[in-house]
Coordinates of C-alpha atoms in Angstrom, one line a residue:
X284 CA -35.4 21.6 130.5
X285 CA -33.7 18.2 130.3
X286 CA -36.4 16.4 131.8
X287 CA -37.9 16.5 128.2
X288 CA -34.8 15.4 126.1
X289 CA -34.4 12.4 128.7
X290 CA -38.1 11.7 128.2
X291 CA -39.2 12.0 124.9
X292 CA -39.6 9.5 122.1
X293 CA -36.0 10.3 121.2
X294 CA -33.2 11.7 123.0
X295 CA -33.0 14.7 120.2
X296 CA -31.2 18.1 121.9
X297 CA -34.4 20.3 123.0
X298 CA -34.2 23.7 121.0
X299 CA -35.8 25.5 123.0
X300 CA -37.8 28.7 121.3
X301 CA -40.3 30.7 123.4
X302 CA -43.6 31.0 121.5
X303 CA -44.2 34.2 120.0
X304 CA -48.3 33.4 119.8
X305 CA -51.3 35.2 118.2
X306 CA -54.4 34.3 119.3
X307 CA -57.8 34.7 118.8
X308 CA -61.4 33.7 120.9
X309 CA -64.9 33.3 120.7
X310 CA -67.5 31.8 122.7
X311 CA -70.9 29.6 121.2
X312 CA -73.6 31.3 123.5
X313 CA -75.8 28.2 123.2
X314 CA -73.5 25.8 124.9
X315 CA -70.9 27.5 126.5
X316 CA -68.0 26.2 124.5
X317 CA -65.4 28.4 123.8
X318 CA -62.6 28.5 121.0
X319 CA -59.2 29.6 120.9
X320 CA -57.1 29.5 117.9
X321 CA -53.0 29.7 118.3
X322 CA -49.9 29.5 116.4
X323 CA -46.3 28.8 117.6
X324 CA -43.1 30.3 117.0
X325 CA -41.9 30.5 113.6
X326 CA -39.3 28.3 112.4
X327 CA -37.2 28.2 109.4
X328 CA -37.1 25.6 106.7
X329 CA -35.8 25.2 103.1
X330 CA -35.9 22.7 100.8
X331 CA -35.5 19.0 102.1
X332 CA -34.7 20.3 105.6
X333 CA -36.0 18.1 109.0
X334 CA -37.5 20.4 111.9
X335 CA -38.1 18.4 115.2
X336 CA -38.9 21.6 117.5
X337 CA -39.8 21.5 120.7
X338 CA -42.3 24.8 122.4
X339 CA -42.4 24.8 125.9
X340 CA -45.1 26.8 128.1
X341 CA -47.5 26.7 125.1
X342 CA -50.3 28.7 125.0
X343 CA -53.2 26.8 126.6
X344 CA -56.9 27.3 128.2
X345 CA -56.0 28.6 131.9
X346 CA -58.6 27.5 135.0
X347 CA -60.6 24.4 135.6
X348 CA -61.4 23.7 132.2
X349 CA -62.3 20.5 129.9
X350 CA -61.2 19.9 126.5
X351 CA -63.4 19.3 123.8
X352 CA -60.9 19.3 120.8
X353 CA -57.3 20.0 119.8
X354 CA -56.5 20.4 116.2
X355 CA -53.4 21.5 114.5
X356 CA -51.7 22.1 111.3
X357 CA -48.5 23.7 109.4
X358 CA -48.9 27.5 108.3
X359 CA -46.3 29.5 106.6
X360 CA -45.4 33.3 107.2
X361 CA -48.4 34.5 105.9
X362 CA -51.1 31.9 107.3
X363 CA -51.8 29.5 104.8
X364 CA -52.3 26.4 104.3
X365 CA -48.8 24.1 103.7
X366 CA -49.7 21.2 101.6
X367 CA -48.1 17.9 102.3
X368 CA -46.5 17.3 99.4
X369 CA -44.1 20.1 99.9
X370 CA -43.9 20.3 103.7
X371 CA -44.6 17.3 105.4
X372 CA -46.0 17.1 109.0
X373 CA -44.5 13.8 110.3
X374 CA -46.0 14.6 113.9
X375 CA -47.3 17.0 116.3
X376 CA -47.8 16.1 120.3
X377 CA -49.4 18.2 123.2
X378 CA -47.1 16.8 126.2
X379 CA -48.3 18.0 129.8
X380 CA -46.0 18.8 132.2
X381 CA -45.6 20.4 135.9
X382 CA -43.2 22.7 136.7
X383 CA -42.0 23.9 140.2
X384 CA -43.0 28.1 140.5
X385 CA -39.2 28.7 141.9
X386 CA -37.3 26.5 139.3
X387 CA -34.2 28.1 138.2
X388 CA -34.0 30.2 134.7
X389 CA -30.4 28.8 134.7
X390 CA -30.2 24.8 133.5
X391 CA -27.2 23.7 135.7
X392 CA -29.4 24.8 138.8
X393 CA -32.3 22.8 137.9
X394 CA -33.4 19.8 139.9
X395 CA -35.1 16.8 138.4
X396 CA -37.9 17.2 140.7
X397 CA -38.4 21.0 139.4
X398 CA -40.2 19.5 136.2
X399 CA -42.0 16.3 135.5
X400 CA -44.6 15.0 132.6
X401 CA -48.0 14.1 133.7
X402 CA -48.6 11.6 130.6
X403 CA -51.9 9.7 130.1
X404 CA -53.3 6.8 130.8
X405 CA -51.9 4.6 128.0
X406 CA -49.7 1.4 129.0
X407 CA -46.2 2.6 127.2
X408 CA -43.0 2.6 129.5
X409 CA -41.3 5.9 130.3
X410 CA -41.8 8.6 128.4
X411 CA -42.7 7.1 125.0
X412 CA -45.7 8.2 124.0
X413 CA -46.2 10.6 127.1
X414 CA -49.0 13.1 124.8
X415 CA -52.5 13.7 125.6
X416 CA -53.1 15.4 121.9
X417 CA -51.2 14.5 118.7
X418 CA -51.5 13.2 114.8
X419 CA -49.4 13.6 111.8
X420 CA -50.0 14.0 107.9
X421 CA -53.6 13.2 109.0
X422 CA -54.5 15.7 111.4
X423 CA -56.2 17.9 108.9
X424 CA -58.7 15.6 108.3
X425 CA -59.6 13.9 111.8
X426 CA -61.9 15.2 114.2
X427 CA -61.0 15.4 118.1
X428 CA -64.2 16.4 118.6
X429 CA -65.7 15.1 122.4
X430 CA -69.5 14.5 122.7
X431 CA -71.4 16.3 125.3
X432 CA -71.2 15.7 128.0
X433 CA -67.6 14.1 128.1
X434 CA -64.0 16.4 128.0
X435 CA -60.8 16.0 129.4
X436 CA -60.4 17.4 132.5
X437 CA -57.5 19.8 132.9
X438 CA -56.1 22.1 135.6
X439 CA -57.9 20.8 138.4
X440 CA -56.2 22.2 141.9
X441 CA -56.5 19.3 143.8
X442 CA -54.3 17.5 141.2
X443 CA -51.7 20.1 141.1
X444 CA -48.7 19.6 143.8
X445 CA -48.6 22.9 146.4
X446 CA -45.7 25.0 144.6
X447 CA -46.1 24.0 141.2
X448 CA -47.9 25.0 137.9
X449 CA -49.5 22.8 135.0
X450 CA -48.7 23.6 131.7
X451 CA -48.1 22.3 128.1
X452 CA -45.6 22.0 125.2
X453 CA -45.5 21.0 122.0
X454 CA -43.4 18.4 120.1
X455 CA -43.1 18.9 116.0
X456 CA -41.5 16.9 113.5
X457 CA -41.6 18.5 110.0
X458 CA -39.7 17.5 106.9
X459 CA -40.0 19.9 103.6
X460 CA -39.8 17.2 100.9
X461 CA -39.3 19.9 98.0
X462 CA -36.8 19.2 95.9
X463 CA -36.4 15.5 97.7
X464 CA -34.9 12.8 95.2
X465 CA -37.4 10.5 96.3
X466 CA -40.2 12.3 98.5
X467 CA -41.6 8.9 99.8
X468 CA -38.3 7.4 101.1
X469 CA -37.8 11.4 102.5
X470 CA -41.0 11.0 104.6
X471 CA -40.5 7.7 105.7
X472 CA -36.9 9.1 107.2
X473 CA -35.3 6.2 105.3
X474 CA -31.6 6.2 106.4
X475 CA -29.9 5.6 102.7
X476 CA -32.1 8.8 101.5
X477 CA -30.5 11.2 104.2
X478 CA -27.4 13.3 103.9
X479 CA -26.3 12.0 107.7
X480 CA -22.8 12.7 109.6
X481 CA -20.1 10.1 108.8
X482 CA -20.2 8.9 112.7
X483 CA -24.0 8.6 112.9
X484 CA -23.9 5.5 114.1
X485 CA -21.2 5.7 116.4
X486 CA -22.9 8.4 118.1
X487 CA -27.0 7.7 117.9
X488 CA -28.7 6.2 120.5
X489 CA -32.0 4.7 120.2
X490 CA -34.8 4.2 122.4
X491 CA -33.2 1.8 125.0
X492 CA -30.1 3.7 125.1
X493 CA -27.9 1.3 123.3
X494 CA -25.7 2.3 120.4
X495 CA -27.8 2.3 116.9
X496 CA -26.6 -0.7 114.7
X497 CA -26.6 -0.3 110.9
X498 CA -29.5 -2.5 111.0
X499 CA -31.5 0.5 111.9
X500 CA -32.9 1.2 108.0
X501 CA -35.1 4.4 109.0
X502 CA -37.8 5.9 111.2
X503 CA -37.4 8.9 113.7
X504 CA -33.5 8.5 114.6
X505 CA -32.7 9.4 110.7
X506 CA -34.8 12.4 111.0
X507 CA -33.0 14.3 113.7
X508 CA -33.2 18.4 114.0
X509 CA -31.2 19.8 111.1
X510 CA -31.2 17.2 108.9
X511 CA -31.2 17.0 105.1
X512 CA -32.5 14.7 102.7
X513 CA -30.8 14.3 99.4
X514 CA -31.7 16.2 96.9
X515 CA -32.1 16.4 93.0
X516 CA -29.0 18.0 91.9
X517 CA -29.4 21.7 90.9
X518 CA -32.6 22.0 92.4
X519 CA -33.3 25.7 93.7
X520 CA -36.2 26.6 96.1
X521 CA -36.8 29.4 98.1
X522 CA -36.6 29.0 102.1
X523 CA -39.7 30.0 104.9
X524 CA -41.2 30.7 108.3
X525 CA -43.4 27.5 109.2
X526 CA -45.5 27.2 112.5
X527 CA -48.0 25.3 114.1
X528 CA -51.3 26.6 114.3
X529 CA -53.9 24.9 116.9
X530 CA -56.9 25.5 117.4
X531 CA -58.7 24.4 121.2
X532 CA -61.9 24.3 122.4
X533 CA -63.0 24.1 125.8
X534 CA -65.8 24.3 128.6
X535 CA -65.1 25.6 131.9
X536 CA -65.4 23.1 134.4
X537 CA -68.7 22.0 135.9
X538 CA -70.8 19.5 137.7
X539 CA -72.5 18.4 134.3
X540 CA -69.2 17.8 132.5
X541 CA -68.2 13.9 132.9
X542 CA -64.5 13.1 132.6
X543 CA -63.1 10.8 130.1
X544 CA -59.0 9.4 130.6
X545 CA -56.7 9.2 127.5
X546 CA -55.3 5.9 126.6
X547 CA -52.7 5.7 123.7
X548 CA -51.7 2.4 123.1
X549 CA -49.0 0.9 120.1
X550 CA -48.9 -1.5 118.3
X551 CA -44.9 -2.0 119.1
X552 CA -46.0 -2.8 122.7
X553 CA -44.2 -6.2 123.5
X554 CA -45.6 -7.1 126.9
X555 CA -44.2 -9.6 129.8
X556 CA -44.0 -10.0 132.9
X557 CA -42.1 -10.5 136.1
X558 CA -44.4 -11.9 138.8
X559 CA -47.2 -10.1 139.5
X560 CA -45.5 -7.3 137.5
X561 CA -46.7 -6.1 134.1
X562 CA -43.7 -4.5 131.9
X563 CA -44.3 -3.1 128.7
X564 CA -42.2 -1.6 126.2
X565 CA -43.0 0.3 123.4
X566 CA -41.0 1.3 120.4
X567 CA -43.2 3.5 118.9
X568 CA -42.6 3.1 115.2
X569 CA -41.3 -0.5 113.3
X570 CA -39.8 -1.1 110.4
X571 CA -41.9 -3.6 107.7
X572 CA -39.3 -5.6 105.8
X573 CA -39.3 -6.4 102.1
X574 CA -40.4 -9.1 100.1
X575 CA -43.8 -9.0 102.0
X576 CA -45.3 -9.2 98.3
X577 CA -49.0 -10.6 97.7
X578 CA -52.4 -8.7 98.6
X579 CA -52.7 -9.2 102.3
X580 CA -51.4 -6.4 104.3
X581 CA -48.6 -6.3 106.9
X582 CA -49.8 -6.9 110.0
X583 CA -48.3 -5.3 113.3
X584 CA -50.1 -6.6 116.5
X585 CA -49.9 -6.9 120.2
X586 CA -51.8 -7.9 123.1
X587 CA -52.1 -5.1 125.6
X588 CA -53.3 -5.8 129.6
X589 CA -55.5 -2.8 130.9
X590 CA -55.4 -2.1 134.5
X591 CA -58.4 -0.3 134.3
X592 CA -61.3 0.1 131.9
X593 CA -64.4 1.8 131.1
X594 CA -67.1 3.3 128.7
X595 CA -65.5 3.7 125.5
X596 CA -66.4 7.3 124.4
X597 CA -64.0 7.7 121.3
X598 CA -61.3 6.1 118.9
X599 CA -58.8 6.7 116.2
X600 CA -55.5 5.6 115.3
X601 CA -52.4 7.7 114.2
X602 CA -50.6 6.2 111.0
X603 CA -48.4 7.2 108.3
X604 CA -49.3 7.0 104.6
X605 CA -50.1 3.4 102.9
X606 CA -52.4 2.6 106.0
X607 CA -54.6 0.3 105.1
X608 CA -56.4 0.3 109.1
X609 CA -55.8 -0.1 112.7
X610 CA -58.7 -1.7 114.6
X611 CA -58.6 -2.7 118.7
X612 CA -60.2 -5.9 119.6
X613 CA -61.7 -6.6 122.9
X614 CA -60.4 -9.8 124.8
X615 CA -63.5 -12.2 123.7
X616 CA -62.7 -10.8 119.9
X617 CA -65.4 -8.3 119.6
X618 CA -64.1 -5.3 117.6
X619 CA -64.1 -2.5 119.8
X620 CA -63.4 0.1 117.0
X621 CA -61.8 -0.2 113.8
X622 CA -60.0 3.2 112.4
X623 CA -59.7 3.5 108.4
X624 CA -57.9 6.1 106.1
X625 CA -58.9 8.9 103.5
X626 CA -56.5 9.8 100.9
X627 CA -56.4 12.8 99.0
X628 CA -57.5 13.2 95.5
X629 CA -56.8 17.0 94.5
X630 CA -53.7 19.3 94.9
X631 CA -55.2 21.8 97.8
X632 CA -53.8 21.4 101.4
X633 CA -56.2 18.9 103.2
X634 CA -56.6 17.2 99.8
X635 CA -53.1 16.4 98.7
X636 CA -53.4 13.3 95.8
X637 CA -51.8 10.3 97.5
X638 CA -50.9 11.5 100.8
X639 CA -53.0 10.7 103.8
X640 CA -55.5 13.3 104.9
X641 CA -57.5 12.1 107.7
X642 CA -58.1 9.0 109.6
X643 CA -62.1 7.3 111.0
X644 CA -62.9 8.1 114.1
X645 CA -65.4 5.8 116.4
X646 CA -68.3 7.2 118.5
X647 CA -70.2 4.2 119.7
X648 CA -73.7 4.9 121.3
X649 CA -72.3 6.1 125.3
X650 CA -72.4 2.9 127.4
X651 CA -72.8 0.7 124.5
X652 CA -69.1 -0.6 124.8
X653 CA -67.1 -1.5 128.1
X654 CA -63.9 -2.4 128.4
X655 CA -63.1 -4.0 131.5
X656 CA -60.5 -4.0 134.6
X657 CA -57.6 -6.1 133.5
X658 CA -59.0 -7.1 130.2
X659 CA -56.5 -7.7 127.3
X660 CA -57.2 -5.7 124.6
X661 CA -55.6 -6.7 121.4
X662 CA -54.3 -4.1 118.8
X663 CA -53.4 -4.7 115.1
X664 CA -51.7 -2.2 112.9
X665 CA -52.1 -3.3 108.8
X666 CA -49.9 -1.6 106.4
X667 CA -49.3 -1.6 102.1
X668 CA -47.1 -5.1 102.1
X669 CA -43.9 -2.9 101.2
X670 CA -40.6 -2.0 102.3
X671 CA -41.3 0.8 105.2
X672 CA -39.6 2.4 107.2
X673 CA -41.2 4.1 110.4
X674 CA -44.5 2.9 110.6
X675 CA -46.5 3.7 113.2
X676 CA -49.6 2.0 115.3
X677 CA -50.4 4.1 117.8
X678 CA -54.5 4.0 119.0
X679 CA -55.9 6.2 120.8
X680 CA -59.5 5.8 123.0
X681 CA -61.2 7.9 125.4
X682 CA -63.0 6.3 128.3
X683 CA -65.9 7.5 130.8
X684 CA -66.0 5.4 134.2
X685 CA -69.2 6.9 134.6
X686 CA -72.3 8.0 132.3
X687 CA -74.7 10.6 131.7
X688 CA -77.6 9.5 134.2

């Protein structure tokens, strides 16, 4: 579907692989929520390979339904567990999407109006940052969880056009680090540590469409499909099925569910305007530059109009490793929600020494913080003060426009 390569963070080639899924339900009698547990298609990987996948027509609660969470993490073959530190989840993200019922099986036939995303609420241009769902490294280790009696509302009719269906892929970016000569520069998708074609920067494009300079020192362009990083030489490791397994769960739509919108919103986002216009654009990952030095972190901010506001119901941010915290300000300075990392201590996956497992979340008392129509909320990123390449600042809030009464 080239709707998705045009649309996506990067303009990677889609491989397309229909997800062979197992799956698994049960229902908590008490409240009505019910849980489903999936996994992906297998993929292939072997040591220091870069997987960005793409699953289309996921596996997903059908009906009127709300969402109450939507976890994920990397399994091999036989179910387990992959701990960071040899396979590393860059990112996962559950993208929406509606698709006309007659579309054509065969790609040259399609239309552009066959297939189109239905992205949230958040201010980004275009298709960056189009997910409703999604983390990285950290996903182990932070909730999604809802409170009752908030979800996201999905598959309502009367938001579905006549002739089309709703339904859901999945985006993956996974790098297997064994064997990596420097596992840290690996995840970070530094350019100088990748074995990349001679005419890589003839040929790349990055996010505005313009030819990538050498100037571009790493982040998601340097970790394309089929990639390699270098690798100690002589090192021998054994290749292996990976997947994605995610677990959902879900309420069937009702009178005493109360919807909340998805807002992700990045710390790239450099807004102006034309007239009455707002334009933002969004990069989605930044680069912080060396000789930073000293104790204060980097700071990565920006100042971020919302249309519309409401209750905030929950918050969390989505960063890569040497985080130090992401916290959104409202537009008089009160701190709407401040998101802080957990680093691992042990070897197990979920606990990997080092690497970050899991990231704050904020559940302020319903009603007890409003964000406003056309209030400018101001977000700020703080990283290690160290050469990094690919940071991210992405923040993500639920909001009610009504409460429980």
């Amino acid at each position: 579907m080239e709707f998705i390569s045009n649309a996506m963070i990067l303009s990677f080639s889609i491989l397309l692989l229909l997800p062979s899924t197992s799956y698994s339900l049960y229902q908590n009698p008490e409240n009505h929520i019910k849980t489903a547990i999936f996994v992906t298609g297998s993929f292939e990987m072997g040591p220091g390979s870069i997987a960005t996948k793409t699953f289309e027509n996921i596996k997903f609660p059908r009906g009127h339904v709300g969402i109450k969470s939507f976890d994920a993490e990397l399994v091999d073959q036989e179910g387990n567990s992959i701990p960071s530190y040899e396979t590393y989840l860059h990112h996962w993200f559950a993208i929406k999407y509606h698709q006309n019922i007659t579309m054509s099986p065969n790609p040259k036939l399609r239309r552009p109006e066959d297939a189109f995303f239905q992205r949230n609420e958040g201010t980004c241009n275009g298709g960056i940052l189009p997910h409703y769902w999604g983390f990285g490294v950290e996903s182990r280790g932070t909730t999604s969880k809802i409170p009752d009696p908030f979800a996201i509302e999905q598959g309502n009719p009367t938001k579905i056009k006549n002739g089309y269906e709703e339904k859901w892929l999945l985006n993956i970016m996974v790098i297997d680090t064994r064997g990596a000569q420097d596992k840290k520069a690996c995840t970070q998708c530094r350019c100088d540590h990748m074995n990349l074609p001679k005419d890589f920067y003839n040929v790349t494009r990055d996010i505005h469409n313009q030819r990538l300079t050498t100037n571009y020192k790493g982040g998601l362009f340097c970790c394309q499909d089929n990639l390699q990083c270098k690798q100690i030489e002589g090192f021998q490791g054994s290749r292996r099925m990976v997947s994605l397994r995610y677990k959902i769960s879900w309420v069937d739509w009702n009178i005493y569910q109360i919807p909340v919108k998805v807002y992700i919103l990045d710390s790239t986002d450099k807004v102006r305007s034309n007239g009455s216009k707002i334009l933002h654009d969004c990069l989605a990952e930044y680069t912080i530059p060396a000789g930073g030095g000293g104790d204060s972190p980097h700071v990565q901010k920006a100042n971020i109009p919302m249309e519309n506001g409401g209750y905030l119901i929950y918050g969390t941010a989505h960063m890569h490793s040497g985080v130090v915290n992401a916290t959104l300000y409202g537009q008089d300075g009160r701190t709407l929600c401040t998101s802080t990392p957990k680093y691992g201590t042990g070897k197990e996956a979920g606990n990997e020494k080092g690497y970050l497992i899991g990231m704050s979340v904020c559940y302020p008392q319903p009603g007890s913080i409003k964000i406003h129509d056309g209030e400018i909320l101001t977000l700020e990123s703080r990283y290690k003060n160290e050469f990094r390449t690919g940071a991210m600042g992405h923040f993500y809030i639920y909001l009610a426009e009504e409460l429980p009464q």
